[in-house]
Coordinates of N, CA and C in Angstrom, one line a residue:
Chain A
G124 N 0.5 -1.5 0.3 CA -0.1 0.0 0.2 C 0.6 1.3 0.0
D125 N 0.6 2.2 -0.1 CA 0.9 4.2 -0.1 C 1.4 4.3 1.4
S126 N 2.8 4.5 0.6 CA 3.0 4.5 2.6 C 4.3 6.0 2.4
V127 N 4.4 6.9 3.9 CA 5.4 8.3 3.6 C 6.0 7.6 4.0
T128 N 7.3 7.6 4.4 CA 8.7 8.0 5.3 C 8.8 9.3 5.6
Q129 N 9.2 9.7 6.5 CA 9.7 11.3 6.8 C 10.3 11.2 8.0
M130 N 12.1 12.1 7.9 CA 13.4 12.4 8.4 C 12.3 12.8 9.9
E131 N 12.8 11.2 11.0 CA 12.6 11.8 12.7 C 13.5 13.4 13.0
G132 N 12.1 13.9 14.3 CA 13.3 14.4 15.0 C 13.3 14.4 16.3
P133 N 13.1 15.8 17.1 CA 12.8 16.4 16.6 C 14.7 17.0 16.3
V134 N 13.9 18.6 15.0 CA 15.3 18.7 15.0 C 15.3 20.9 15.4
T135 N 16.4 21.9 15.6 CA 16.8 22.2 16.7 C 17.5 23.4 15.5
L136 N 16.7 24.1 15.5 CA 17.8 25.2 14.6 C 18.1 26.4 15.0
S137 N 18.7 26.6 14.6 CA 19.0 28.0 14.6 C 18.2 29.1 13.9
E138 N 17.8 30.7 14.5 CA 17.7 31.5 12.9 C 18.4 31.8 12.2
E139 N 17.7 31.9 10.9 CA 18.4 31.7 9.6 C 18.8 30.9 8.9
A140 N 18.6 29.7 9.9 CA 20.1 28.2 9.6 C 19.0 27.1 8.0
F141 N 19.4 26.6 7.9 CA 18.8 26.6 6.9 C 18.5 24.7 7.2
L142 N 17.2 25.0 6.5 CA 16.3 23.9 6.6 C 16.1 22.8 5.6
T143 N 16.2 21.3 6.1 CA 15.2 20.7 4.9 C 15.2 19.8 5.7
I144 N 13.6 18.5 5.3 CA 12.8 17.7 6.4 C 12.9 16.1 5.3
N145 N 13.6 15.5 5.1 CA 13.9 14.3 3.6 C 12.1 13.5 3.3
C146 N 11.7 13.4 2.8 CA 10.5 12.1 2.9 C 10.7 11.5 1.6
T147 N 10.3 10.4 1.6 CA 10.4 9.5 0.9 C 8.9 8.4 0.7
Y148 N 8.8 7.8 -0.1 CA 7.7 7.6 -0.3 C 7.3 6.6 -1.0
T149 N 6.5 5.4 -1.1 CA 5.9 4.2 -2.0 C 4.7 5.0 -2.4
A150 N 4.3 4.9 -4.1 CA 2.9 4.5 -4.3 C 3.4 3.0 -5.2
T151 N 2.1 3.5 -5.8 CA 1.3 2.6 -6.9 C 1.1 2.9 -7.7
G152 N 0.3 3.7 -8.2 CA -0.3 4.7 -9.3 C 1.0 5.8 -9.7
Y153 N 0.4 6.5 -9.3 CA 0.8 8.9 -9.7 C 0.5 9.3 -9.2
P154 N 1.1 9.0 -7.4 CA 0.4 10.4 -6.4 C 0.2 11.6 -6.6
S155 N 0.0 12.9 -5.6 CA -0.1 14.1 -5.3 C 0.5 14.0 -4.1
L156 N 1.9 15.1 -4.0 CA 2.3 15.1 -2.7 C 1.8 16.8 -3.0
F157 N 1.5 16.3 -0.4 CA 1.5 17.1 -0.5 C 3.1 18.0 0.9
W158 N 3.2 19.3 1.7 CA 3.4 19.5 2.7 C 2.3 20.0 3.5
Y159 N 3.3 19.4 4.4 CA 1.2 19.9 6.1 C 1.5 20.8 6.8
V160 N 1.8 21.4 7.8 CA 2.0 22.1 9.1 C 1.8 22.2 9.8
Q161 N 2.2 21.9 11.0 CA 0.9 21.7 12.0 C 1.9 22.8 13.5
Y162 N 0.8 24.2 13.4 CA 1.4 24.6 14.3 C 1.0 24.5 16.3
P163 N 1.4 24.6 16.7 CA 0.7 24.3 18.6 C -0.8 24.3 18.5
G164 N -1.9 24.2 19.0 CA -2.3 23.7 18.8 C -3.9 24.3 17.6
E165 N -3.6 24.2 16.8 CA -3.7 24.0 15.9 C -4.2 22.8 15.1
G166 N -4.7 23.2 13.9 CA -5.4 21.8 13.0 C -4.6 22.2 12.3
L167 N -4.0 20.6 10.8 CA -3.5 20.8 9.5 C -3.9 22.4 8.7
Q168 N -2.1 22.6 7.7 CA -2.8 23.1 7.1 C -1.8 23.0 5.8
L169 N -2.4 23.3 4.6 CA -1.7 22.9 3.4 C -0.1 23.8 3.5
L170 N 1.2 23.3 3.1 CA 2.2 24.4 3.1 C 2.5 24.8 1.8
L171 N 2.5 24.0 0.8 CA 3.2 23.0 -1.0 C 2.7 21.9 -1.0
K172 N 2.3 21.8 -2.5 CA 2.2 20.7 -3.3 C 2.8 19.8 -4.5
A173 N 2.1 19.2 -5.0 CA 2.9 19.0 -6.5 C 2.3 17.6 -6.8
T174 N 1.6 18.2 -8.0 CA 0.6 16.8 -8.8 C 1.8 16.1 -9.9
K175 N 3.0 16.2 -10.0 CA 3.7 15.4 -11.0 C 5.3 15.4 -10.3
A176 N 5.1 14.2 -11.9 CA 7.1 14.5 -11.6 C 7.2 15.3 -12.3
D177 N 8.2 16.1 -11.4 CA 9.3 17.1 -11.6 C 8.4 18.7 -11.3
D178 N 7.5 18.5 -10.5 CA 6.9 19.8 -10.0 C 7.8 20.3 -8.6
K179 N 6.9 21.9 -8.8 CA 8.1 22.8 -7.4 C 6.0 23.0 -6.7
G180 N 6.6 22.8 -5.8 CA 5.7 23.6 -4.7 C 6.2 24.2 -3.5
S181 N 5.8 25.2 -4.6 CA 6.4 26.4 -2.8 C 5.2 27.8 -2.7
N182 N 5.7 28.2 -1.2 CA 5.3 28.4 -0.2 C 5.8 29.0 1.3
K183 N 5.6 30.6 1.3 CA 6.5 31.4 2.6 C 7.6 30.7 2.8
G184 N 8.5 30.9 1.2 CA 9.8 30.7 1.5 C 10.1 28.8 1.4
F185 N 9.3 28.5 1.5 CA 9.9 26.7 1.5 C 9.7 26.2 -0.3
E186 N 10.0 24.8 0.2 CA 10.4 24.7 -1.5 C 10.0 22.8 -1.4
A187 N 9.6 22.1 -2.4 CA 9.4 20.7 -2.3 C 9.7 20.2 -3.6
T188 N 10.6 19.0 -4.3 CA 9.7 19.3 -5.7 C 10.2 17.1 -6.3
Y189 N 8.7 16.8 -6.4 CA 8.4 15.5 -7.2 C 9.4 15.1 -7.6
R190 N 10.1 14.0 -7.0 CA 11.4 13.9 -7.5 C 10.9 12.0 -7.5
K191 N 9.7 11.7 -8.9 CA 9.9 10.6 -9.5 C 11.4 9.5 -9.8
E192 N 12.2 9.8 -10.1 CA 13.5 9.1 -10.2 C 13.4 8.5 -8.5
T193 N 13.7 9.0 -7.5 CA 13.7 8.5 -6.0 C 12.7 8.6 -5.3
T194 N 11.7 8.5 -5.8 CA 10.4 8.7 -5.4 C 10.7 9.8 -3.3
S195 N 10.9 10.8 -3.5 CA 11.0 11.8 -3.0 C 10.6 13.2 -3.1
F196 N 10.0 13.8 -2.2 CA 9.6 14.9 -1.8 C 10.2 16.1 -0.8
H197 N 12.0 15.8 -0.5 CA 12.4 16.9 0.6 C 11.5 18.1 0.6
L198 N 11.8 18.2 1.6 CA 11.5 19.8 2.3 C 12.2 20.7 2.9
E199 N 12.7 22.2 2.1 CA 13.7 22.6 2.0 C 13.4 24.2 1.8
K200 N 13.6 25.0 3.1 CA 13.8 26.5 3.3 C 14.9 27.3 3.5
G201 N 15.7 28.6 3.2 CA 17.0 28.8 3.1 C 17.2 29.7 3.9
S202 N 16.2 30.3 5.1 CA 16.6 31.0 5.5 C 14.9 31.0 7.0
V203 N 15.4 29.7 8.1 CA 14.3 30.2 8.5 C 13.9 30.6 9.8
Q204 N 13.0 30.7 10.2 CA 12.4 31.8 11.4 C 11.6 31.4 12.7
V205 N 11.4 32.2 13.1 CA 11.1 30.9 14.7 C 10.3 31.1 14.9
S206 N 9.0 31.6 13.9 CA 7.8 31.5 13.2 C 7.4 30.2 13.0
D207 N 8.6 29.9 11.9 CA 8.3 28.0 11.5 C 9.1 26.9 12.4
S208 N 8.8 27.3 13.8 CA 8.5 26.1 14.3 C 7.2 25.3 14.8
A209 N 6.9 24.3 14.3 CA 5.7 23.2 14.1 C 6.4 22.3 14.2
V210 N 5.0 21.4 13.5 CA 5.1 19.6 13.3 C 4.9 20.1 11.0
Y211 N 5.3 19.2 10.8 CA 5.8 19.0 9.2 C 5.5 18.5 8.5
F212 N 4.6 17.3 8.0 CA 4.1 16.0 7.3 C 4.4 16.0 5.9
C213 N 4.6 14.8 5.7 CA 5.0 14.8 4.7 C 3.2 13.9 4.2
A214 N 3.8 13.9 2.9 CA 1.1 13.6 2.5 C 1.3 13.1 1.8
L215 N 0.7 11.7 0.7 CA 0.3 11.9 -0.3 C -1.1 10.8 -0.6
S216 N -1.9 11.6 -2.0 CA -3.1 11.1 -2.4 C -2.6 10.3 -3.3
E217 N -3.2 9.1 -3.8 CA -2.9 8.0 -4.9 C -4.1 8.4 -5.4
N218 N -4.0 9.2 -7.3 CA -5.5 10.6 -7.3 C -5.6 9.2 -8.8
Y219 N -4.1 9.0 -9.9 CA -5.1 8.1 -10.3 C -3.6 6.8 -10.7
P220 N -3.8 5.8 -11.2 CA -5.0 5.7 -11.1 C -5.7 4.8 -10.3
F221 N -6.2 5.7 -9.5 CA -6.6 4.5 -8.6 C -8.2 5.1 -7.3
N222 N -7.5 6.4 -8.3 CA -9.2 8.0 -6.8 C -9.5 6.9 -5.9
D223 N -7.9 6.8 -5.9 CA -7.1 7.4 -3.8 C -7.9 8.4 -2.5
Y224 N -8.8 8.3 -2.0 CA -9.6 10.1 -2.2 C -8.8 9.9 -1.3
K225 N -8.1 9.6 0.1 CA -8.0 9.3 1.6 C -6.1 9.9 1.1
L226 N -5.5 10.9 2.0 CA -4.1 11.9 2.1 C -3.7 10.1 3.5
S227 N -2.1 9.8 3.0 CA -1.8 8.9 4.0 C -0.2 10.4 4.2
F228 N -0.5 9.9 5.7 CA 0.8 11.4 5.8 C 2.4 10.4 7.1
G229 N 3.0 10.9 6.3 CA 4.8 10.3 7.9 C 3.7 10.7 9.0
A230 N 4.7 10.0 9.3 CA 4.8 10.8 11.7 C 5.2 11.7 11.7
G231 N 5.3 12.8 11.4 CA 5.8 14.6 11.4 C 7.7 14.6 11.9
T232 N 7.4 15.9 11.5 CA 9.3 16.2 11.9 C 8.9 17.6 12.4
T233 N 8.9 17.0 14.4 CA 9.6 18.4 14.7 C 10.0 19.1 14.9
V234 N 10.0 20.9 14.0 CA 11.0 21.8 13.9 C 10.7 22.8 15.2
T235 N 11.9 22.9 15.8 CA 12.4 24.1 16.3 C 13.5 25.0 16.4
V236 N 12.4 26.2 16.0 CA 13.8 27.7 15.9 C 14.3 28.8 17.4
R237 N 15.0 28.5 17.1 CA 16.1 29.4 18.3 C 16.2 30.6 17.4
A238 N 16.0 31.7 18.5 CA 16.4 33.2 18.4 C 17.8 33.1 19.1
Chain B
E624 N -7.7 31.0 6.8 CA -8.9 30.3 7.7 C -9.1 29.6 7.4
T625 N -10.0 28.3 7.6 CA -10.2 27.2 6.9 C -11.6 27.4 6.7
G626 N -12.5 27.2 7.8 CA -13.8 28.2 7.5 C -14.6 26.7 7.9
V627 N -12.8 25.0 8.4 CA -14.1 24.1 8.8 C -14.3 24.4 10.9
T628 N -15.1 23.5 10.5 CA -15.4 24.0 12.7 C -15.8 22.7 13.1
Q629 N -14.7 22.2 14.7 CA -14.7 20.9 15.2 C -15.9 21.3 16.5
S630 N -17.1 20.6 16.8 CA -16.6 20.4 18.2 C -17.6 19.3 19.0
P631 N -16.8 19.1 20.3 CA -17.0 19.6 21.0 C -14.8 20.2 20.6
T632 N -14.0 20.7 21.7 CA -12.9 20.8 21.2 C -12.7 20.0 22.0
H633 N -12.5 19.8 22.5 CA -11.3 18.8 24.1 C -13.3 18.0 24.6
L634 N -13.0 16.3 24.8 CA -13.7 15.7 25.9 C -12.8 14.4 26.1
I635 N -13.7 14.5 27.5 CA -12.9 13.3 28.0 C -14.2 12.3 28.7
K636 N -14.1 10.8 28.3 CA -14.9 10.1 28.0 C -14.3 8.9 28.6
T637 N -15.4 7.9 29.5 CA -14.6 5.5 29.9 C -15.2 5.1 29.0
R638 N -14.1 4.9 29.6 CA -14.0 3.2 28.6 C -15.2 2.8 28.3
G639 N -15.5 1.9 27.9 CA -16.7 2.1 26.8 C -18.0 2.6 26.8
Q640 N -18.5 3.9 26.9 CA -18.6 4.7 26.6 C -19.2 4.8 24.9
Q641 N -19.8 5.5 24.7 CA -20.4 5.9 23.6 C -20.5 8.5 22.8
V642 N -19.4 8.3 21.3 CA -18.3 9.4 21.7 C -19.6 10.0 20.5
T643 N -19.7 11.5 20.2 CA -19.8 11.9 19.2 C -19.5 12.9 18.5
L644 N -18.8 12.9 18.0 CA -17.9 13.7 17.2 C -18.3 14.7 15.8
R645 N -18.6 16.6 15.7 CA -19.5 16.4 14.6 C -18.4 17.8 14.5
C646 N -18.7 18.5 12.8 CA -17.8 18.9 12.4 C -18.5 19.8 10.6
S647 N -18.5 20.9 10.6 CA -19.2 21.4 9.8 C -17.7 21.6 9.0
S648 N -18.7 21.5 8.0 CA -17.2 21.6 6.4 C -17.6 23.4 5.4
Q649 N -16.7 23.6 5.7 CA -16.1 24.7 4.2 C -17.4 25.1 3.2
S650 N -18.0 26.4 3.8 CA -18.9 26.8 2.2 C -19.0 25.9 1.4
G651 N -19.8 25.4 0.5 CA -19.3 24.9 -1.5 C -18.8 23.7 -1.4
H652 N -18.4 23.4 0.1 CA -17.4 21.7 0.5 C -18.6 20.3 0.2
N653 N -18.7 19.5 0.1 CA -19.3 18.8 -1.0 C -18.6 17.1 0.3
T654 N -17.4 17.2 0.4 CA -16.9 15.8 0.5 C -16.3 16.6 1.8
V655 N -16.4 15.2 3.5 CA -15.4 16.2 5.0 C -15.5 14.2 5.0
S656 N -13.3 14.3 5.5 CA -13.2 12.7 5.6 C -12.7 13.0 7.3
W657 N -12.5 12.1 7.2 CA -11.9 12.6 9.0 C -10.5 10.9 9.4
Y658 N -10.1 11.9 9.9 CA -8.3 11.2 10.9 C -8.8 11.5 11.6
Q659 N -7.4 10.3 12.4 CA -7.2 10.1 14.0 C -5.9 10.2 14.0
Q660 N -5.9 11.3 14.7 CA -3.9 11.3 14.9 C -4.1 10.9 16.3
A661 N -3.0 10.2 17.1 CA -1.9 9.5 17.8 C -1.7 10.6 18.5
L662 N -0.8 10.5 19.3 CA -0.4 11.4 20.5 C 0.6 11.5 19.2
G663 N 1.8 11.9 19.0 CA 3.4 12.2 18.3 C 3.8 11.3 17.2
Q664 N 2.5 10.6 16.6 CA 2.4 10.5 15.1 C 1.2 11.7 14.4
G665 N 1.3 10.5 12.8 CA 0.6 11.7 11.8 C -1.1 10.7 11.9
P666 N -1.0 12.4 11.1 CA -3.0 11.6 11.2 C -3.3 10.2 10.0
Q667 N -4.0 9.6 11.0 CA -4.7 8.1 10.1 C -5.6 7.9 9.0
F668 N -6.0 7.9 8.1 CA -7.7 7.9 7.1 C -8.9 7.5 7.9
I669 N -9.5 7.6 8.4 CA -10.9 7.0 9.2 C -11.8 5.9 8.6
F670 N -11.9 7.7 7.5 CA -13.3 7.9 6.5 C -14.0 8.8 5.4
Q671 N -14.4 9.0 4.4 CA -15.3 9.6 4.1 C -15.8 9.8 2.9
Y672 N -16.6 11.0 3.7 CA -18.1 10.7 3.0 C -18.7 12.0 1.7
Y673 N -18.7 11.4 0.9 CA -19.3 12.5 -0.1 C -20.8 11.9 -0.6
R674 N -20.9 13.8 -0.7 CA -23.1 13.3 -0.9 C -23.9 12.6 -0.5
E675 N -23.2 11.6 1.2 CA -23.8 11.8 2.4 C -23.8 9.9 2.3
E676 N -22.9 9.7 1.3 CA -22.4 8.0 0.8 C -21.1 8.1 1.8
E677 N -20.9 7.4 2.4 CA -19.4 6.2 2.8 C -18.9 6.9 1.7
N678 N -17.9 7.1 1.7 CA -17.2 6.5 -0.5 C -15.4 6.7 0.1
G679 N -15.6 5.4 1.0 CA -13.5 5.0 1.1 C -13.4 5.1 2.5
R680 N -12.9 3.7 2.9 CA -12.4 3.2 4.7 C -10.8 2.8 5.3
G681 N -10.7 3.9 6.2 CA -8.7 3.2 6.3 C -9.5 2.0 7.2
N682 N -8.4 1.5 7.9 CA -8.4 0.4 8.6 C -9.2 0.9 10.4
F683 N -10.3 1.2 10.0 CA -10.7 1.2 11.5 C -11.9 0.1 11.5
P684 N -12.8 -0.7 12.5 CA -13.2 -0.9 13.3 C -14.2 -0.2 12.7
P685 N -15.8 -1.5 12.5 CA -16.3 -1.3 12.2 C -17.6 -0.3 14.1
R686 N -16.8 0.1 15.3 CA -17.9 1.2 16.3 C -16.8 2.2 15.7
F687 N -15.9 2.5 14.6 CA -16.0 3.6 13.9 C -17.3 4.2 12.5
S688 N -18.2 5.0 13.0 CA -18.9 4.8 12.1 C -18.8 6.5 11.8
G689 N -19.9 7.1 11.3 CA -20.2 8.4 10.5 C -21.5 8.5 10.1
L690 N -21.7 9.9 9.7 CA -23.4 10.5 8.4 C -21.7 11.8 8.0
Q691 N -22.9 12.3 6.7 CA -23.0 13.3 6.0 C -24.5 13.8 5.7
F692 N -24.7 15.1 6.2 CA -26.1 15.7 6.1 C -26.1 16.4 4.9
P693 N -27.6 16.3 4.2 CA -27.5 17.0 3.4 C -27.5 18.6 4.1
N694 N -26.9 19.3 4.6 CA -25.7 20.6 3.7 C -24.2 20.3 3.7
Y695 N -23.8 19.1 4.5 CA -22.8 18.1 3.7 C -21.9 18.8 5.6
S696 N -22.6 18.7 6.4 CA -22.1 19.4 7.5 C -21.4 17.5 8.1
S697 N -21.3 17.1 9.2 CA -20.7 15.5 9.3 C -19.8 15.0 10.5
E698 N -21.1 13.9 11.5 CA -20.6 13.6 12.0 C -19.8 11.7 12.2
L699 N -18.9 11.8 13.1 CA -18.2 10.0 13.6 C -18.6 10.0 15.4
N700 N -18.9 8.8 14.5 CA -19.2 8.3 16.1 C -18.9 7.2 16.4
V701 N -18.3 7.3 17.7 CA -17.6 6.1 17.7 C -18.0 5.1 19.3
N702 N -18.6 3.9 19.1 CA -19.3 3.3 19.9 C -18.2 2.0 21.6
A703 N -18.4 1.5 22.3 CA -17.4 0.6 22.8 C -15.8 1.9 23.8
L704 N -16.5 2.9 23.4 CA -14.6 3.7 24.0 C -14.1 2.4 24.2
E705 N -11.9 3.2 23.9 CA -11.4 2.4 24.4 C -10.4 3.6 23.7
L706 N -9.5 2.4 25.6 CA -8.4 3.3 25.9 C -7.1 4.1 24.5
D707 N -7.2 3.0 23.8 CA -6.2 3.5 22.1 C -6.9 4.2 21.9
D708 N -8.1 4.6 21.6 CA -9.2 6.0 21.0 C -8.6 7.2 21.1
S709 N -8.0 6.7 22.5 CA -7.4 8.7 23.4 C -6.4 8.8 21.6
A710 N -7.2 10.5 21.6 CA -6.5 11.2 20.2 C -6.9 12.1 19.7
L711 N -6.0 13.1 18.7 CA -6.9 14.8 17.7 C -7.7 13.2 17.1
Y712 N -8.5 14.0 17.1 CA -9.5 14.2 15.8 C -10.0 14.8 15.0
L713 N -9.3 15.0 13.6 CA -9.4 15.8 12.7 C -10.8 16.0 11.0
C714 N -11.4 17.1 11.2 CA -11.9 17.1 10.0 C -11.0 17.2 8.9
A715 N -11.0 17.1 7.6 CA -11.1 18.2 6.6 C -11.9 18.3 5.5
S716 N -12.4 19.6 5.4 CA -13.5 19.1 4.1 C -12.7 19.5 2.5
S717 N -13.5 19.5 1.6 CA -12.9 19.8 0.1 C -13.8 20.1 -1.0
L718 N -13.9 20.2 -2.2 CA -14.7 19.9 -2.6 C -14.3 19.2 -4.3
G719 N -15.3 17.8 -4.7 CA -14.4 16.8 -4.4 C -13.9 15.9 -3.6
Q720 N -14.2 14.3 -4.2 CA -12.8 13.4 -3.8 C -11.8 13.2 -4.0
T721 N -11.2 13.5 -5.2 CA -10.0 13.1 -5.0 C -9.2 14.6 -5.0
L722 N -7.3 14.7 -4.6 CA -7.1 16.0 -3.7 C -5.7 16.0 -5.7
D723 N -5.7 16.8 -5.9 CA -5.5 17.5 -7.0 C -5.2 19.0 -7.5
H724 N -5.0 19.0 -8.4 CA -3.9 20.5 -8.2 C -5.2 21.0 -8.5
N725 N -6.4 20.6 -8.4 CA -7.3 22.1 -8.9 C -7.8 21.9 -7.0
T726 N -8.2 20.5 -6.5 CA -8.8 20.9 -5.3 C -7.2 20.7 -3.8
E727 N -8.1 21.1 -2.5 CA -7.2 21.3 -1.5 C -8.3 20.8 -0.7
A728 N -7.9 20.0 0.5 CA -8.8 19.8 1.7 C -8.3 20.6 3.1
F729 N -9.3 21.5 3.6 CA -9.1 22.2 5.0 C -9.5 21.5 6.1
F730 N -8.4 21.6 7.0 CA -9.2 20.4 7.5 C -9.2 21.8 9.3
G731 N -10.1 20.7 10.5 CA -10.6 21.7 11.1 C -9.0 22.0 12.6
Q732 N -9.3 22.2 13.5 CA -8.5 23.0 14.3 C -9.1 21.2 15.6
G733 N -9.4 20.5 15.2 CA -9.8 19.1 15.8 C -10.8 18.5 17.0
T734 N -10.7 17.5 17.4 CA -11.3 17.4 19.2 C -10.5 16.5 19.7
R735 N -9.7 17.0 20.7 CA -9.0 16.4 22.0 C -10.4 15.0 22.8
L736 N -9.6 13.5 22.5 CA -10.8 12.9 22.4 C -10.1 11.8 23.9
T737 N -10.0 11.8 25.2 CA -9.4 10.7 26.4 C -9.8 10.6 26.8
V738 N -10.1 9.4 26.8 CA -10.2 8.1 27.4 C -10.0 7.5 28.7
V739 N -10.7 7.3 29.6 CA -9.9 6.7 30.8 C -10.6 6.0 31.3

């Protein structure tokens, strides 16, 4: 079945440091890939997504590229801020050709940015 | 601001009891999905409702059931609660069943259920 494996945390960084969170996936079709963020006490928010190979999703300075050859969707940000402290989830949805309706999530990576 | 609201925000139940959680989907959305997020883990798909019909189910026992109403709001019911049911329950609404380049799932803030 579908699965997502992401880098274990917690990750602690200083402000303005470079952040990368690794994510790899297993899927039988052509999934869409997502990064969600969960701030303390809040629900999940979509951070970015990519729906086909070689697409790059980007938002709020974060980027991730859909790499089919390595089945990866690593999240990167060049200069983090304290406000980026959150739990980050990599997820996939297998839309084609199976019309799978669910999101399959990784276990999450807790990121703490110190001033 | 997602527009998806869940109630209650927190509740405590005793093992063996039954619980109903509620979700109001974002205006115009016809699809609601429910997820269980245990502490320190990623959300796990429970089921999805599309136009009042169950439309996909994860690996959860039948004591997890749901409803979707004509206004597309939804309920999650859990019978015979077990200690392991303690988790954050998330509702997500979307327009349409699949999540592609045109469709996004919007999540509520969740209901924190504690079973004692």
